[in-house]
PDB file of C-alpha atoms in Angstrom:
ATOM      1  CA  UNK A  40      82.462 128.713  16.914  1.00  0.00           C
ATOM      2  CA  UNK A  41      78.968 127.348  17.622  1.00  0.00           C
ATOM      3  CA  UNK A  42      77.967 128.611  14.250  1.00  0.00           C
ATOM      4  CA  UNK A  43      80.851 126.434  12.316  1.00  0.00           C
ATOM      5  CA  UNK A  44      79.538 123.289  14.063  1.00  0.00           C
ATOM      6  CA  UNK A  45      75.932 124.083  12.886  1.00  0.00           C
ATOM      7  CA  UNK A  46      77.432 124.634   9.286  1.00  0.00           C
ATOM      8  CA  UNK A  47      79.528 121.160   8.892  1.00  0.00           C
ATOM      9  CA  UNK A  48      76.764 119.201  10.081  1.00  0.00           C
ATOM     10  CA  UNK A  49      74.806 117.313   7.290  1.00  0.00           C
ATOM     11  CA  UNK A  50      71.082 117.832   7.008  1.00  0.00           C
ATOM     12  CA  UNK A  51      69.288 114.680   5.374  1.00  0.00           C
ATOM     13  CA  UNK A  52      67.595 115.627   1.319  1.00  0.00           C
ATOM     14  CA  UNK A  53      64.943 113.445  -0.178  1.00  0.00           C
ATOM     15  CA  UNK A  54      67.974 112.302  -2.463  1.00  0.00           C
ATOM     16  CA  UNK A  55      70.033 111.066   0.077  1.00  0.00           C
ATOM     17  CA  UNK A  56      69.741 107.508   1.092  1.00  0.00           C
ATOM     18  CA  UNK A  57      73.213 107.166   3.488  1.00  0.00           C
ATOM     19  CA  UNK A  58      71.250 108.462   6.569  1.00  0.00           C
ATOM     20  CA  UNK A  59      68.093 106.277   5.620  1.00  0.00           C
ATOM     21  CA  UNK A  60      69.984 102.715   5.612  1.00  0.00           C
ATOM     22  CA  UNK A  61      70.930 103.047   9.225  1.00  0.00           C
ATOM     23  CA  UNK A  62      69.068 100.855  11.616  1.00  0.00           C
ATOM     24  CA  UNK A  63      66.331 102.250  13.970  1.00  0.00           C
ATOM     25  CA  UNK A  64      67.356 102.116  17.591  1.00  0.00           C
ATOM     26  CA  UNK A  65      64.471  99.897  19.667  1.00  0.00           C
ATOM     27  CA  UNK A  66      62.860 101.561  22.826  1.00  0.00           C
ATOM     28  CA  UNK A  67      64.390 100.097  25.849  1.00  0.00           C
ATOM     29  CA  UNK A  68      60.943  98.502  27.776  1.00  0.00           C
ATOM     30  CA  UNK A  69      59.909  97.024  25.356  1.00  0.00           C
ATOM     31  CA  UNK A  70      60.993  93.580  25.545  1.00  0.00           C
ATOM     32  CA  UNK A  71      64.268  92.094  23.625  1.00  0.00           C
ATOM     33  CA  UNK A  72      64.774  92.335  20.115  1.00  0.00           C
ATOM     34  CA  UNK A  73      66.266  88.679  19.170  1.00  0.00           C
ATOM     35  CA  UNK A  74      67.729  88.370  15.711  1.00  0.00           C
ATOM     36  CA  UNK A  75      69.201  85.428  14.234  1.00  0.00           C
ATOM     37  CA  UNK A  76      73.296  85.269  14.431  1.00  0.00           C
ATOM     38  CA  UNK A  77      73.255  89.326  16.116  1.00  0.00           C
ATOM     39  CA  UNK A  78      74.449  90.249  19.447  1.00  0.00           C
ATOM     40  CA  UNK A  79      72.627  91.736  22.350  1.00  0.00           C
ATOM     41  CA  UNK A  80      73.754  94.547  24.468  1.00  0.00           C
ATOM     42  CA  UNK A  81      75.179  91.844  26.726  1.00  0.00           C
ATOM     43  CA  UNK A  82      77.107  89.849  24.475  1.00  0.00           C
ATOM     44  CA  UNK A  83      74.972  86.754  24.207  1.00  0.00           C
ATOM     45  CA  UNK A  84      74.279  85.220  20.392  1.00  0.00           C
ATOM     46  CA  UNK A  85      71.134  83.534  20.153  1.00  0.00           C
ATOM     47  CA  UNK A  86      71.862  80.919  17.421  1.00  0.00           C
ATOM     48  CA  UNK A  87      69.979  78.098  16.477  1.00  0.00           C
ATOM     49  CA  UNK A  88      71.044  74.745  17.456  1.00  0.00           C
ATOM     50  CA  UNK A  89      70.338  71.003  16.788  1.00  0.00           C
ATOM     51  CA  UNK A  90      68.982  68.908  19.398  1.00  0.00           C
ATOM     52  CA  UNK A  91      70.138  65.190  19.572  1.00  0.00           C
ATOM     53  CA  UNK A  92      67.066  62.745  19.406  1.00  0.00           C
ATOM     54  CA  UNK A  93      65.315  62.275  22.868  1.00  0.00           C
ATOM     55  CA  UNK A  94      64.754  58.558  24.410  1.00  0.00           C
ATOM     56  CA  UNK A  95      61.514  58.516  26.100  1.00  0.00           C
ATOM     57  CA  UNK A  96      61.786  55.332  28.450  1.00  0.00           C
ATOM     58  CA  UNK A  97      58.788  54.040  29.513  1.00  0.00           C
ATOM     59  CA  UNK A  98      58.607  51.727  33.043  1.00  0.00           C
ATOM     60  CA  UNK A  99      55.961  49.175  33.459  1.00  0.00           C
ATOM     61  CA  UNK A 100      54.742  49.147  36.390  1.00  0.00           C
ATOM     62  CA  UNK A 101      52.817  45.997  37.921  1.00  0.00           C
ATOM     63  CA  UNK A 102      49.137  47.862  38.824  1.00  0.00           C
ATOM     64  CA  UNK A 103      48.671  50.216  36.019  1.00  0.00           C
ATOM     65  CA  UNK A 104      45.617  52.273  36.416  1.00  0.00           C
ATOM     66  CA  UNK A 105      45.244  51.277  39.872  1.00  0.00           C
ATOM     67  CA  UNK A 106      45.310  54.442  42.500  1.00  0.00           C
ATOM     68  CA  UNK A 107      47.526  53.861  45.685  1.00  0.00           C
ATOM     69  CA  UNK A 108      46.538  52.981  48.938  1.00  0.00           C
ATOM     70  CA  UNK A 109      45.218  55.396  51.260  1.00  0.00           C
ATOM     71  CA  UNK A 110      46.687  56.057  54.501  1.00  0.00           C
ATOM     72  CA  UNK A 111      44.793  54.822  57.494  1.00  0.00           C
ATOM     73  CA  UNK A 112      45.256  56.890  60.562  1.00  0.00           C
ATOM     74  CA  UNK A 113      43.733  56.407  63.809  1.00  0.00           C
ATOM     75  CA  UNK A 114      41.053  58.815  65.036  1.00  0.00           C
ATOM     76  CA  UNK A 115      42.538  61.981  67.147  1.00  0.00           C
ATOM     77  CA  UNK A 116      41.237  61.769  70.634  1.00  0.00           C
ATOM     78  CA  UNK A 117      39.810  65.336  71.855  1.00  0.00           C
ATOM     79  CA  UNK A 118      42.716  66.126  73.919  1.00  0.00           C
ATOM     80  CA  UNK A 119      45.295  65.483  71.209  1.00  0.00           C
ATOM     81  CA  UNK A 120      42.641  68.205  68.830  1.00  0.00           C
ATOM     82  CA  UNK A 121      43.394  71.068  71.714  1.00  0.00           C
ATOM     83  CA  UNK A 122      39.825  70.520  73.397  1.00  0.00           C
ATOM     84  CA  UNK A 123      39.564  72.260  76.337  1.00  0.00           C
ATOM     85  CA  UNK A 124      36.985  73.137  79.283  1.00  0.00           C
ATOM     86  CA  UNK A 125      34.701  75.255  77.581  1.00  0.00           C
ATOM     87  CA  UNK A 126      31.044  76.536  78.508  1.00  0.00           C
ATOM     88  CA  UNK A 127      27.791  77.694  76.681  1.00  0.00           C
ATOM     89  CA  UNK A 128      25.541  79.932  78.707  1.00  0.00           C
ATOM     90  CA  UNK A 129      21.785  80.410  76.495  1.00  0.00           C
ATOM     91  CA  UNK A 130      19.575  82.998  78.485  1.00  0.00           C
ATOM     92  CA  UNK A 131      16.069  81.703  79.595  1.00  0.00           C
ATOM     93  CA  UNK A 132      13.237  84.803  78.641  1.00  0.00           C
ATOM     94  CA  UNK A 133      10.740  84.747  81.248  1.00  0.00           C
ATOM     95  CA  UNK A 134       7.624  83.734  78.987  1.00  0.00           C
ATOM     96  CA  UNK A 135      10.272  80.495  78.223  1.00  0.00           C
ATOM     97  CA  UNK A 136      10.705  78.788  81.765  1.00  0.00           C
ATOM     98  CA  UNK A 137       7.474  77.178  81.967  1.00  0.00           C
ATOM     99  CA  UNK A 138       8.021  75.334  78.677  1.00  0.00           C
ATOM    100  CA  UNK A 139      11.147  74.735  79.575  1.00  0.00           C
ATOM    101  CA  UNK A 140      10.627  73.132  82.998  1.00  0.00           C
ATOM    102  CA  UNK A 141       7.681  71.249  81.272  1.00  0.00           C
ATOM    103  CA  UNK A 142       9.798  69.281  78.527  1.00  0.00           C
ATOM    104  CA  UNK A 143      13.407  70.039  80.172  1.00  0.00           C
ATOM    105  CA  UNK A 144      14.345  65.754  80.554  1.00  0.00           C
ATOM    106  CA  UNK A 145      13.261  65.379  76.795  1.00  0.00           C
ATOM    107  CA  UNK A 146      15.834  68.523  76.030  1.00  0.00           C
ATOM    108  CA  UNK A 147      19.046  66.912  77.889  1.00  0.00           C
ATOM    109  CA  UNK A 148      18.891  63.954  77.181  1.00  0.00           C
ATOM    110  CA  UNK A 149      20.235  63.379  73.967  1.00  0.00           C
ATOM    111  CA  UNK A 150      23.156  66.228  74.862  1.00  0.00           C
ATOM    112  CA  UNK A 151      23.782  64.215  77.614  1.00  0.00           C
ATOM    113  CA  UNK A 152      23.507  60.599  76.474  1.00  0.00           C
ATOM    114  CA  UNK A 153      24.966  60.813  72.518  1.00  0.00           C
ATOM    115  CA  UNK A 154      26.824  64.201  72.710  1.00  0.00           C
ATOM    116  CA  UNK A 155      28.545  63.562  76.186  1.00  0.00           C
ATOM    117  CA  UNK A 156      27.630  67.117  77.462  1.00  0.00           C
ATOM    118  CA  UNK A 157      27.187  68.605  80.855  1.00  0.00           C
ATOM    119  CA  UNK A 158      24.392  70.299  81.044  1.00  0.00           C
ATOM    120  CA  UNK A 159      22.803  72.411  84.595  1.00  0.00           C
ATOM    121  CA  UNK A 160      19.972  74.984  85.000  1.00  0.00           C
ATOM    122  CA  UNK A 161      21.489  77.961  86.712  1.00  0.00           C
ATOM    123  CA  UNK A 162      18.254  79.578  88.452  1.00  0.00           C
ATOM    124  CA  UNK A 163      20.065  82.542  89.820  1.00  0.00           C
ATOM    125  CA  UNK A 164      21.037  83.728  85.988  1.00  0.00           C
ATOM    126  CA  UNK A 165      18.233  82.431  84.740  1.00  0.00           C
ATOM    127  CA  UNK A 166      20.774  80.537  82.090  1.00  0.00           C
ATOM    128  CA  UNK A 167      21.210  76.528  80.895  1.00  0.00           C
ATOM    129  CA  UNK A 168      24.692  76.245  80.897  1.00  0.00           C
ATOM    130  CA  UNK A 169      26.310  73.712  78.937  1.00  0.00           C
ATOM    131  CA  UNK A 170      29.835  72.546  78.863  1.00  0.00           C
ATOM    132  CA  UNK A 171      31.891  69.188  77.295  1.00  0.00           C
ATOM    133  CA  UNK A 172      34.144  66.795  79.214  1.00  0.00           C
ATOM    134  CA  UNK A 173      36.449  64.547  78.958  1.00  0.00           C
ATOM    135  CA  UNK A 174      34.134  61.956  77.469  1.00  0.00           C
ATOM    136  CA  UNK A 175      32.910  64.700  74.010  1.00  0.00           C
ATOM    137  CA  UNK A 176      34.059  63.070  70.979  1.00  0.00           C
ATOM    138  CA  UNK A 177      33.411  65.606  68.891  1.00  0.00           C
ATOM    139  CA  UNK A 178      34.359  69.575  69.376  1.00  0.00           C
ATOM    140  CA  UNK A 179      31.310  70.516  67.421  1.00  0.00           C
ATOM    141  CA  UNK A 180      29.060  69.084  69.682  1.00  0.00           C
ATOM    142  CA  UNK A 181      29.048  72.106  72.057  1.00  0.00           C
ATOM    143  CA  UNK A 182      27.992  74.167  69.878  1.00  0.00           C
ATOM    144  CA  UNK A 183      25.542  71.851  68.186  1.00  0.00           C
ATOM    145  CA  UNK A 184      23.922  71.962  71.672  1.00  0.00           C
ATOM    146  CA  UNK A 185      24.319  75.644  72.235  1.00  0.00           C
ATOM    147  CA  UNK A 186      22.097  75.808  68.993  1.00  0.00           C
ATOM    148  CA  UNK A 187      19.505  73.573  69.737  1.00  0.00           C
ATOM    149  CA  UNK A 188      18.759  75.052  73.586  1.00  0.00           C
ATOM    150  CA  UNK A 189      18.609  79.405  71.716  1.00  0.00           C
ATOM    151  CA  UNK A 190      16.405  77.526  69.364  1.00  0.00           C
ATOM    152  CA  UNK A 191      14.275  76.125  71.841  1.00  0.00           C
ATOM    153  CA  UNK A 192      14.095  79.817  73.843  1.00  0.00           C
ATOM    154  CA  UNK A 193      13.066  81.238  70.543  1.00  0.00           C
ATOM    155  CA  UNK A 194      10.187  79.145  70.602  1.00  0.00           C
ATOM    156  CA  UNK A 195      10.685  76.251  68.597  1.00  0.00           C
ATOM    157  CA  UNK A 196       9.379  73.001  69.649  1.00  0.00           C
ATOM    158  CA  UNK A 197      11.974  69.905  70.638  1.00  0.00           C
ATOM    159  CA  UNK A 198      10.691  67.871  67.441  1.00  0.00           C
ATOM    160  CA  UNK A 199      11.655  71.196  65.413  1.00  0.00           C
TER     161      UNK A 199
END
């Protein structure tokens, strides 16, 4: 029975140009195939269509050109940034504590009186220890200070 199938079937000559007119079927992947006035596998027609003339209003404002006003907020206090207690310990090297005690009022005192730091020697670790208070303005200022004491213990000068 197979071999009656395989008989009927027709088999395409150069001459014959019924089986060439039929259409190609497209890949599926890639991308739609649009044609003007056909179908899609989901029923849609894409057909052209006239568009009524578009209005373009234009509003006049009173300041043209002129950028709005910027918002003027008050300055967060430290509490209200999520400051807390917080402490810097720098390590004093032993060849550093004469140098140290020799220039240590001329090293605190501008953490003390522009930065608003506390600032202690701690003999028994051998440490400055510095930490803010409730009077810092600024969170980076601990750190600032932090900086400038390990630069100090390195061996550069307070003008440095």
């Amino acid at each position: 029975m197979a071999s009656k199938a395989a008989i009927e079937t027709a088999v395409p000559m150069d001459g014959d140009d019924d089986l060439a007119e039929e259409e190609p079927q497209a890949e599926p992947g890639f991308g739609p195939v649009r044609r003007k006035g056909k179908k899609t596998e989901s029923g849609i027609t894409f057909e052209p269509a006239e568009v009524e003339d578009v209005m373009v209003e234009t509003i006049e404002e009173d300041a043209e050109g002129e950028a709005y006003a910027k918002p003027e907020f008050a300055a967060l206090t430290p509490k209200q940034q999520g400051m807390r207690r917080q402490l810097r310990r720098i390590q004093v090297p032993p060849h550093r504590m004469t140098p140290l005690k020799a220039s240590w009022i001329g090293l605190i005192e501008p953490m003390v009186e522009h930065m608003k730091l506390q600032v202690r020697m701690n003999t028994k670790r051998r440490a400055v220890e510095i930490r803010n208070s409730e009077h810092t303005t600024d969170i980076g200022y601990l750190q600032k200070a932090a900086d400038y004491m390990k630069a100090f213990m390195l061996g550069f000068d307070q003008p440095d």
